[in-house]
PDB file of C-alpha atoms in Angstrom:
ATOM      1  CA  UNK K1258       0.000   0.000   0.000  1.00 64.00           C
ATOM      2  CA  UNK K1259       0.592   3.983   0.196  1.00 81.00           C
ATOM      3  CA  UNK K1260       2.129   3.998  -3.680  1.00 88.00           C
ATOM      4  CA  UNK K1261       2.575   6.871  -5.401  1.00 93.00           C
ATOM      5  CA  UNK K1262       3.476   7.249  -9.155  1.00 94.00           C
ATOM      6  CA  UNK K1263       4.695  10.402 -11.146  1.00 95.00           C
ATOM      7  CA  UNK K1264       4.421  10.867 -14.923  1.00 96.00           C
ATOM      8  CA  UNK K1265       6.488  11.067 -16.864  1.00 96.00           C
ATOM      9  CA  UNK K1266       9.511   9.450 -14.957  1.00 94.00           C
ATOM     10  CA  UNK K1267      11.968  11.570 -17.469  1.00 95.00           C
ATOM     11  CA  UNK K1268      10.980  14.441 -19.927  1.00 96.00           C
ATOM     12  CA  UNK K1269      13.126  16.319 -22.620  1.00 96.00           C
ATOM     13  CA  UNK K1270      11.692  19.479 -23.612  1.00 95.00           C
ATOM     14  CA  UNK K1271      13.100  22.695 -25.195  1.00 96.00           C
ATOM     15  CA  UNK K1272      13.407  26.309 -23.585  1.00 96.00           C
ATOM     16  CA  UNK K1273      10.340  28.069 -23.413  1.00 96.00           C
ATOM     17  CA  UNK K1274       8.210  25.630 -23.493  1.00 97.00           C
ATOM     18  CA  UNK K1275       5.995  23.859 -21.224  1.00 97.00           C
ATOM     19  CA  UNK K1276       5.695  20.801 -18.870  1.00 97.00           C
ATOM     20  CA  UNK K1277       3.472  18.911 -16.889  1.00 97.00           C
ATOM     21  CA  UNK K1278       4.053  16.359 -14.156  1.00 97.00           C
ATOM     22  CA  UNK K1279       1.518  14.154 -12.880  1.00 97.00           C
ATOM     23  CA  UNK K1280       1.546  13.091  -9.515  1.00 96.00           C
ATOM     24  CA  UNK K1281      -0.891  10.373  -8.282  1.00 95.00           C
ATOM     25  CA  UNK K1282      -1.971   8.958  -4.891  1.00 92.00           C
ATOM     26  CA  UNK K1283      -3.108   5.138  -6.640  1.00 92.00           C
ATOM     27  CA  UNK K1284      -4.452   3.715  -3.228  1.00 88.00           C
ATOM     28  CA  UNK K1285      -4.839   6.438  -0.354  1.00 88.00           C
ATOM     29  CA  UNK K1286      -6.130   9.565  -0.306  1.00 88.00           C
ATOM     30  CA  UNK K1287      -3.466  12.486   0.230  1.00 87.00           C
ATOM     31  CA  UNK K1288      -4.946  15.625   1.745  1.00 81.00           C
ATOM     32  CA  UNK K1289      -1.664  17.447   1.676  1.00 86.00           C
ATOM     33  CA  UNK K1290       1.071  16.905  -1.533  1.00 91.00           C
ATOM     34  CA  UNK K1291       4.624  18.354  -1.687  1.00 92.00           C
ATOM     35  CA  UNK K1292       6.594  19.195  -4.411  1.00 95.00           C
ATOM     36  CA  UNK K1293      10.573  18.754  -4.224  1.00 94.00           C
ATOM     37  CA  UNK K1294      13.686  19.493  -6.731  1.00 94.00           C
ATOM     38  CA  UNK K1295      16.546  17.320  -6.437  1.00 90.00           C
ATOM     39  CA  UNK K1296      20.094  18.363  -7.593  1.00 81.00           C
ATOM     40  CA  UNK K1297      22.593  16.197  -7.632  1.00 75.00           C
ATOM     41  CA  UNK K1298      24.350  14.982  -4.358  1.00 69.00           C
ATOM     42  CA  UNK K1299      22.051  17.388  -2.738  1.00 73.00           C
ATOM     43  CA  UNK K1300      19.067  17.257  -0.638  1.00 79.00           C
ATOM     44  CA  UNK K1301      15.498  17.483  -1.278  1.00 86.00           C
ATOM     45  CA  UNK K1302      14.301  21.336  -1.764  1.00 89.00           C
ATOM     46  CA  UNK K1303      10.737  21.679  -1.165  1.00 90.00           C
ATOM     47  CA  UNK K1304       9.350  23.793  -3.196  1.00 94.00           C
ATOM     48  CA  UNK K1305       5.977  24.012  -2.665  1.00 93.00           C
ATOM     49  CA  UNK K1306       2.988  22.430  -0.573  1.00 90.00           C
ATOM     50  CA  UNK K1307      -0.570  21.696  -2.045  1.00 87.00           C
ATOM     51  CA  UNK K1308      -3.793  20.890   0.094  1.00 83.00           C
ATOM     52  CA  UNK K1309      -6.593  19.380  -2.071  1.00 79.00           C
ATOM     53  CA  UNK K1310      -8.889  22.358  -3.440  1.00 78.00           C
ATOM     54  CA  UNK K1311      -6.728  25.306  -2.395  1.00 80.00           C
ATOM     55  CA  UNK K1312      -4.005  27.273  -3.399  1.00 84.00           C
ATOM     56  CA  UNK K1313      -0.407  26.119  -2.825  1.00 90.00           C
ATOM     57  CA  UNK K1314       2.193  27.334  -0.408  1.00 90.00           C
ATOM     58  CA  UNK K1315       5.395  28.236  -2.345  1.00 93.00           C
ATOM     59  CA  UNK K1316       8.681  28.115  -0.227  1.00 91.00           C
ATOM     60  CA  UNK K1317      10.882  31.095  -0.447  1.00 91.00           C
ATOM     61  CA  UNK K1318      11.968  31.739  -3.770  1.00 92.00           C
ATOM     62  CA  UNK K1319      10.211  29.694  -5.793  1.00 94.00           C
ATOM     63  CA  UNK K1320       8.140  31.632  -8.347  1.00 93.00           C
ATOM     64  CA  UNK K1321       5.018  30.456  -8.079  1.00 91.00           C
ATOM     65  CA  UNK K1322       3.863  31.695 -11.628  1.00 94.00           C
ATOM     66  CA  UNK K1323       6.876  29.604 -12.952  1.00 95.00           C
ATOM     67  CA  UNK K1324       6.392  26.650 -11.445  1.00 96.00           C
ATOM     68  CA  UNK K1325       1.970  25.651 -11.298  1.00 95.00           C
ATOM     69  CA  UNK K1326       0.675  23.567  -9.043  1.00 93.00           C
ATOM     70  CA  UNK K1327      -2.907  22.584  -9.074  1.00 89.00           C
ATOM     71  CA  UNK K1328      -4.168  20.070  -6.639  1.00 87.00           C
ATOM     72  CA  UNK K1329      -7.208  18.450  -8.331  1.00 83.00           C
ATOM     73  CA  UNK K1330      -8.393  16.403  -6.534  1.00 88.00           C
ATOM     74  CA  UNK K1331      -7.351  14.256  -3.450  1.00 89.00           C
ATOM     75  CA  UNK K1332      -5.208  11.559  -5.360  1.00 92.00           C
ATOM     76  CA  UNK K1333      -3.656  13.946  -8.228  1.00 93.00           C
ATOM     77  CA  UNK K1334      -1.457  17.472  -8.086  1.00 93.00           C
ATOM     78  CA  UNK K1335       0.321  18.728 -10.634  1.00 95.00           C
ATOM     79  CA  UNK K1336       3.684  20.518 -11.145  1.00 96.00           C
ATOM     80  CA  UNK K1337       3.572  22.732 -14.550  1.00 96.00           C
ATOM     81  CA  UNK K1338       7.104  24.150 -15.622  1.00 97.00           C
ATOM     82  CA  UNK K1339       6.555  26.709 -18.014  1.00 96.00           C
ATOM     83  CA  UNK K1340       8.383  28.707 -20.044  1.00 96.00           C
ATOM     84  CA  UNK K1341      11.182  26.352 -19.241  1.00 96.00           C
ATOM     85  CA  UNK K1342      15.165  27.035 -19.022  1.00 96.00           C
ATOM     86  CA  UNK K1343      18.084  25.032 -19.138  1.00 95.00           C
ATOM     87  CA  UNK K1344      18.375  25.888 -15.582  1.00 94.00           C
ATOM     88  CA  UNK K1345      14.868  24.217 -14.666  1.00 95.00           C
ATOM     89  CA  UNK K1346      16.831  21.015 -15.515  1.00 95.00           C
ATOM     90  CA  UNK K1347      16.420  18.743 -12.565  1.00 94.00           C
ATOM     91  CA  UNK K1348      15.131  15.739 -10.684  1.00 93.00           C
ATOM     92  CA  UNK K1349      11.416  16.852  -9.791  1.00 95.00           C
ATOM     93  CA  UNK K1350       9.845  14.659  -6.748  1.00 94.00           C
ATOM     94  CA  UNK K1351       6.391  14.568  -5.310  1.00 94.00           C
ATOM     95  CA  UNK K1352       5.468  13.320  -2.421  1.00 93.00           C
ATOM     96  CA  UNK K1353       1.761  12.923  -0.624  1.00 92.00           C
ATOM     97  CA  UNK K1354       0.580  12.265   3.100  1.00 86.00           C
ATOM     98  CA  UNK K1355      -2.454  10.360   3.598  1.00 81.00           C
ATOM     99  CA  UNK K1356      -5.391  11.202   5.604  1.00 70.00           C
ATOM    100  CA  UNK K1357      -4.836  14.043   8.432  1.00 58.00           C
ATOM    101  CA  UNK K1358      -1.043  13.639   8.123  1.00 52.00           C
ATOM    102  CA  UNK K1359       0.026  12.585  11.694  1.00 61.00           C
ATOM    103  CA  UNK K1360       2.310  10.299   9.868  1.00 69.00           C
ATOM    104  CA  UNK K1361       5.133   9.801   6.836  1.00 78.00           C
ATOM    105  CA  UNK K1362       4.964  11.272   3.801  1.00 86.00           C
ATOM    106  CA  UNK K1363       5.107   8.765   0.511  1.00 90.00           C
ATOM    107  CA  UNK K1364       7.412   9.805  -2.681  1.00 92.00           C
ATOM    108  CA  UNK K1365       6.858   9.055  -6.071  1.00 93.00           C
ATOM    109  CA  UNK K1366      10.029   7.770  -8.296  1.00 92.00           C
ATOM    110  CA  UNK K1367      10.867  11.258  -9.294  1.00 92.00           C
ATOM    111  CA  UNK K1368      10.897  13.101 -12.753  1.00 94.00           C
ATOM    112  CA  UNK K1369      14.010  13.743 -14.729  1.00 94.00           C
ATOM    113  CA  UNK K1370      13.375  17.082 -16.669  1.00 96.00           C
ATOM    114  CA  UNK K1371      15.891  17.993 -18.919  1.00 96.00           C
ATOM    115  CA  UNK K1372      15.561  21.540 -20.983  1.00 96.00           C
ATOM    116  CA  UNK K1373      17.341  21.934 -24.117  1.00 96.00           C
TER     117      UNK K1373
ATOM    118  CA  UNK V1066      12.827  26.773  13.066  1.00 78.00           C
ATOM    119  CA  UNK V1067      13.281  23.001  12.822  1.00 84.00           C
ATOM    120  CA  UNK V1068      16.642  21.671  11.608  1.00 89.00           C
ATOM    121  CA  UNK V1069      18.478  18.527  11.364  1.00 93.00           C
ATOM    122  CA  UNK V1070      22.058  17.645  10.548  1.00 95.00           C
ATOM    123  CA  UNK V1071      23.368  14.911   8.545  1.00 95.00           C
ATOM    124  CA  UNK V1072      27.340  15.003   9.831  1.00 95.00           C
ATOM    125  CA  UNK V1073      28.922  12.558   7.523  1.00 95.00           C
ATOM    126  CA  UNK V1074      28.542  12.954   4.110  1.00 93.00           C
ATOM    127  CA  UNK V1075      29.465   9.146   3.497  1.00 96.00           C
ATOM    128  CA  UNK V1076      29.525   6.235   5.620  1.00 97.00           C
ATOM    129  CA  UNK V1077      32.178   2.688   4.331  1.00 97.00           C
ATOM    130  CA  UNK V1078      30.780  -0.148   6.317  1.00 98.00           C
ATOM    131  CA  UNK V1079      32.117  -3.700   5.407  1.00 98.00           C
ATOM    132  CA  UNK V1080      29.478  -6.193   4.592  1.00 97.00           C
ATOM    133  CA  UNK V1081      28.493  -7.891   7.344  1.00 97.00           C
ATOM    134  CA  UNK V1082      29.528  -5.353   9.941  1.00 98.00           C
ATOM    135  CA  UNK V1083      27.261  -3.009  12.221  1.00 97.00           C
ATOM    136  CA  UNK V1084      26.529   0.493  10.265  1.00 97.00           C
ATOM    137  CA  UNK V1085      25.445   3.915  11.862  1.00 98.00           C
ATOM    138  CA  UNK V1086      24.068   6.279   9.870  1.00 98.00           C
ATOM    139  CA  UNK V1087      24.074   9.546  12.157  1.00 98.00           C
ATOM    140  CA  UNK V1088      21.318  12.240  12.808  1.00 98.00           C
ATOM    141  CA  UNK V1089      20.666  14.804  14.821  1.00 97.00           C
ATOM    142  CA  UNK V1090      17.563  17.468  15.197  1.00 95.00           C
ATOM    143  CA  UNK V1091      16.261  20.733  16.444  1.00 93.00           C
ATOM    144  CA  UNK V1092      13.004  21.470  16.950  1.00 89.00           C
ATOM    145  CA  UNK V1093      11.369  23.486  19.739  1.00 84.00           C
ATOM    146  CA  UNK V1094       8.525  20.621  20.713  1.00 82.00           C
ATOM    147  CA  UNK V1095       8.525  16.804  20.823  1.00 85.00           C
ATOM    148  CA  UNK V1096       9.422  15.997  17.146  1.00 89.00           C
ATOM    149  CA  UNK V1097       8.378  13.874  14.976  1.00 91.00           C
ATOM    150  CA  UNK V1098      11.251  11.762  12.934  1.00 94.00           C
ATOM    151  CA  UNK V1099      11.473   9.828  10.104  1.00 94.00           C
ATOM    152  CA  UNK V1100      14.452   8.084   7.982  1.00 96.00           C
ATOM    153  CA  UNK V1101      14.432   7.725   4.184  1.00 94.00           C
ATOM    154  CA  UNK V1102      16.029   5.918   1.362  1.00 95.00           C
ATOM    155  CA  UNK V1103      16.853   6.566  -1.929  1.00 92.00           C
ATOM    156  CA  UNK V1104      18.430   4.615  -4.663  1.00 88.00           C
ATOM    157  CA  UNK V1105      19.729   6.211  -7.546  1.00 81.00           C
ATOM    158  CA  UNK V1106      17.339   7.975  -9.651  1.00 73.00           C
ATOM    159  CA  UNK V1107      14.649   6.730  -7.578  1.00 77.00           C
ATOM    160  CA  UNK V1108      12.167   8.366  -5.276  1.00 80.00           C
ATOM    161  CA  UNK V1109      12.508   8.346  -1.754  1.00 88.00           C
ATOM    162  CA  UNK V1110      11.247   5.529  -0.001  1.00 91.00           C
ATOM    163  CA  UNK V1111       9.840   5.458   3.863  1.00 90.00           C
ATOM    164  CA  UNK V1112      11.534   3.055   6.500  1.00 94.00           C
ATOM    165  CA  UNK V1113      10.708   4.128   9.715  1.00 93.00           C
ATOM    166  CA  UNK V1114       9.655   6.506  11.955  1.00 92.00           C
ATOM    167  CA  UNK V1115       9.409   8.049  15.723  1.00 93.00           C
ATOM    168  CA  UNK V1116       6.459   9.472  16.728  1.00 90.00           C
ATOM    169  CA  UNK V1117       5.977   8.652  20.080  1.00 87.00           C
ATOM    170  CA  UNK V1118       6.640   5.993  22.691  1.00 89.00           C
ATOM    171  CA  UNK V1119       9.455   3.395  22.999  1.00 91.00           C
ATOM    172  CA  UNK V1120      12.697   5.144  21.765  1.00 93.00           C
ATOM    173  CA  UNK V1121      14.000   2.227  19.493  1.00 96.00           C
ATOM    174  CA  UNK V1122      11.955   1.923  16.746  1.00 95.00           C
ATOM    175  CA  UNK V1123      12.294  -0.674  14.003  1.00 96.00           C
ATOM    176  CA  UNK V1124      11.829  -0.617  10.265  1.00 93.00           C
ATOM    177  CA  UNK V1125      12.239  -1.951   7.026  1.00 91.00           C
ATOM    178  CA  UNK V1126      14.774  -4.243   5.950  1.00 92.00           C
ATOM    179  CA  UNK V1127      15.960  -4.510   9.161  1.00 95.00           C
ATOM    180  CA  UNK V1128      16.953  -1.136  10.238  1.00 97.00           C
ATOM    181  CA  UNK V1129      16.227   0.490  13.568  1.00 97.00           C
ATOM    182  CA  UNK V1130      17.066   4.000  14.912  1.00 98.00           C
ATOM    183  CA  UNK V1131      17.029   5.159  18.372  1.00 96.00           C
ATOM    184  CA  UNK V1132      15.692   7.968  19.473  1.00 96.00           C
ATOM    185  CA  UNK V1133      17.333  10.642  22.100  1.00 96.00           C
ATOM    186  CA  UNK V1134      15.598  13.295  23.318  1.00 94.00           C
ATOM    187  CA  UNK V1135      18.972  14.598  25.751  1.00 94.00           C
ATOM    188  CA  UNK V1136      20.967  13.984  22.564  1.00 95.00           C
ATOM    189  CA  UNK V1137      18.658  15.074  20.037  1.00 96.00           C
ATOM    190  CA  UNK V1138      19.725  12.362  17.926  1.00 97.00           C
ATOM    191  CA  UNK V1139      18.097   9.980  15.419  1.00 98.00           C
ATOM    192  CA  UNK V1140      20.393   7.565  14.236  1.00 98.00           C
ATOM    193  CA  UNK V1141      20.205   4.937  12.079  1.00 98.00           C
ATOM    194  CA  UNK V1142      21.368   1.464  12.776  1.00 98.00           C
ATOM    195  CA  UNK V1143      21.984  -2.124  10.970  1.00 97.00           C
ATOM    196  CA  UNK V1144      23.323  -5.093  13.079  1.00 97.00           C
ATOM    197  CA  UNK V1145      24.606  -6.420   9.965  1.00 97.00           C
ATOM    198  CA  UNK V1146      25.064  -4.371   6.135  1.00 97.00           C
ATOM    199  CA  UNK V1147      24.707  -5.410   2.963  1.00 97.00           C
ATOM    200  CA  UNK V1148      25.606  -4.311  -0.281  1.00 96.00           C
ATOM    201  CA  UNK V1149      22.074  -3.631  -1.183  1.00 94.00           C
ATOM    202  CA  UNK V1150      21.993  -1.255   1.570  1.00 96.00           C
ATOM    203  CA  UNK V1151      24.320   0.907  -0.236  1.00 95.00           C
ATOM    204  CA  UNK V1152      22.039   3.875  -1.110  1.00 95.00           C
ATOM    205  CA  UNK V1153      21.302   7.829  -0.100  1.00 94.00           C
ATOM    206  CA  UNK V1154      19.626   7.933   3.537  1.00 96.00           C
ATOM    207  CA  UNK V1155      17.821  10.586   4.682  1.00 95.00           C
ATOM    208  CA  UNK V1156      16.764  11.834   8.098  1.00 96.00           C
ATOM    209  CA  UNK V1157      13.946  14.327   8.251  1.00 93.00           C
ATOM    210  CA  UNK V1158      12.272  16.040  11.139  1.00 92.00           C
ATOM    211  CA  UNK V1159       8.994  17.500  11.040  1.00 86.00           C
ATOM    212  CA  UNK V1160       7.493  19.547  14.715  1.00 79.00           C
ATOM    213  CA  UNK V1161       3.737  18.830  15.118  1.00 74.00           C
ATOM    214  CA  UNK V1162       3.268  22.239  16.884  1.00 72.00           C
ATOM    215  CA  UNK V1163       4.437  23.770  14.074  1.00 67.00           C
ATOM    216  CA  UNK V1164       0.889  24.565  12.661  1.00 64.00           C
ATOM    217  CA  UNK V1165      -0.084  24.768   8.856  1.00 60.00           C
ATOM    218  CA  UNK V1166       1.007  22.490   7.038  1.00 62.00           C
ATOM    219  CA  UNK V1167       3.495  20.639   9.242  1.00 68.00           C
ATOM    220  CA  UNK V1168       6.334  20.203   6.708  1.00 75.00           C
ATOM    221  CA  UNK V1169       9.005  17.939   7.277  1.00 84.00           C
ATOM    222  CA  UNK V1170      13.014  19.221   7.317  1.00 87.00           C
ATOM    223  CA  UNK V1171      15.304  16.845   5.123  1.00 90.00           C
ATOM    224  CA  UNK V1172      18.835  16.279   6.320  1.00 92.00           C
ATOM    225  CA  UNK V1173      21.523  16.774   3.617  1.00 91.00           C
ATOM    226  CA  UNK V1174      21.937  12.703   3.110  1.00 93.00           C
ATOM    227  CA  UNK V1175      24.119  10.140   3.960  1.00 96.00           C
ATOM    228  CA  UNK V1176      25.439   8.247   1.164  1.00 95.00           C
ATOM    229  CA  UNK V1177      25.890   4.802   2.760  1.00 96.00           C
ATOM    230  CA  UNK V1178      28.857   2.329   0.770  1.00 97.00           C
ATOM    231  CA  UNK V1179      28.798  -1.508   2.190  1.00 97.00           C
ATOM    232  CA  UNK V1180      31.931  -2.717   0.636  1.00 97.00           C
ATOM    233  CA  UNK V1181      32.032  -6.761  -0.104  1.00 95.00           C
TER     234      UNK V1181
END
């Protein structure tokens, strides 16, 4: 139980365009999501928190009209990259904690975006 | 603020020998702590967790981690490695007094090497 999946698990796209990234809840229901970037030999940076049906909470510096995050419903959020940069280029993780989150959190296997 | 502190950057353990995978926290109530792993270009995957209640806690593939509240400490421990434990481990803290949305501090990583 408590799996999570992210699509696509690696994306190439080229600078300014757009990208999505799915992140799914398949058998729990996550009131609260969190998005992460990953660089290399580095720790998670969270970049943003999502509760089901409201806006997210962006961490300090993250632009928040960069980097969209809709929380649709309570098994799917998703992470939209637009106007991408070679810079955006990174390991994007999601994570979600089920029910009223006294517990872990649950991480999909990541997105490798690459911008070209 | 809540913090924690991943001290060693890697860890060598020979197979079959005890490991240790340090941690240590700072949070201004009774925190809530959790250990991670990660293998390469993977997600981050749960293996146990302190929330309350007897201070050695056990968890997946046979880890455990002690938890010490006059230490502040959270370490991670193996009676015996193996070279599948050789992977990125995480400590994360999270302070359930911290209102909103509660989110959890990642340590910098470990990157554990059992050698054969």
């Amino acid at each position: 139980g408590a799996v999570v999946s992210q699509h696509p698990s690696w994306v190439i796209c080229k600078s300014g365009t757009s990208v999505k990234i799915e992140c799914r809840s398949l058998d729990f229901q996550a009131t609260t999501m969190f998005w992460y970037r990953q660089f290399p030999k580095q720790s998670l940076m969270l970049m943003a928190t999502s509760n089901e049906g409201s806006k997210a909470t962006y961490e300090q510096g993250v632009e928040k009209d960069k980097f969209l995050i809709n929380h649709a419903s309570l098994t799917l959020s998703t992470l939209t990259v637009t106007s991408a940069h070679p810079e955006d280029s990174s390991f994007y993780i999601c994570s979600a904690r089920p029910g009223t989150g006294v517990g872990e959190q649950y991480f999909g296997p990541g997105t490798r975006l690459t911008v070209t | 603020a809540q913090s924690v502190a991943q001290p060693e950057d890697q860890v060598n353990v020979a197979e079959g020998n005890p490991l240790t995978v340090k941690c240590t926290y700072s949070v201004s109530g009774n925190p809530y702590l959790f250990w991670y792993v990660q293998y390469p270009n993977r997600g981050l995957q749960f293996l146990l967790k302190y929330i309350t209640g007897d201070n050695l806690v056990k968890g997946s593939y046979g880890f455990e981690a002690e938890f010490n509240k006059s230490q502040t400490s959270f370490h991670l421990k193996k009676p015996s490695a193996l070279v599948s434990d050789s992977a990125l481990y995480f400590c994360a803290v999270r302070d359930p007094t911290s209102g909103g949305y509660q989110k959890v501090t990642f340590g910098t990583g470990t990157k554990l090497q059992v050698i054969p």
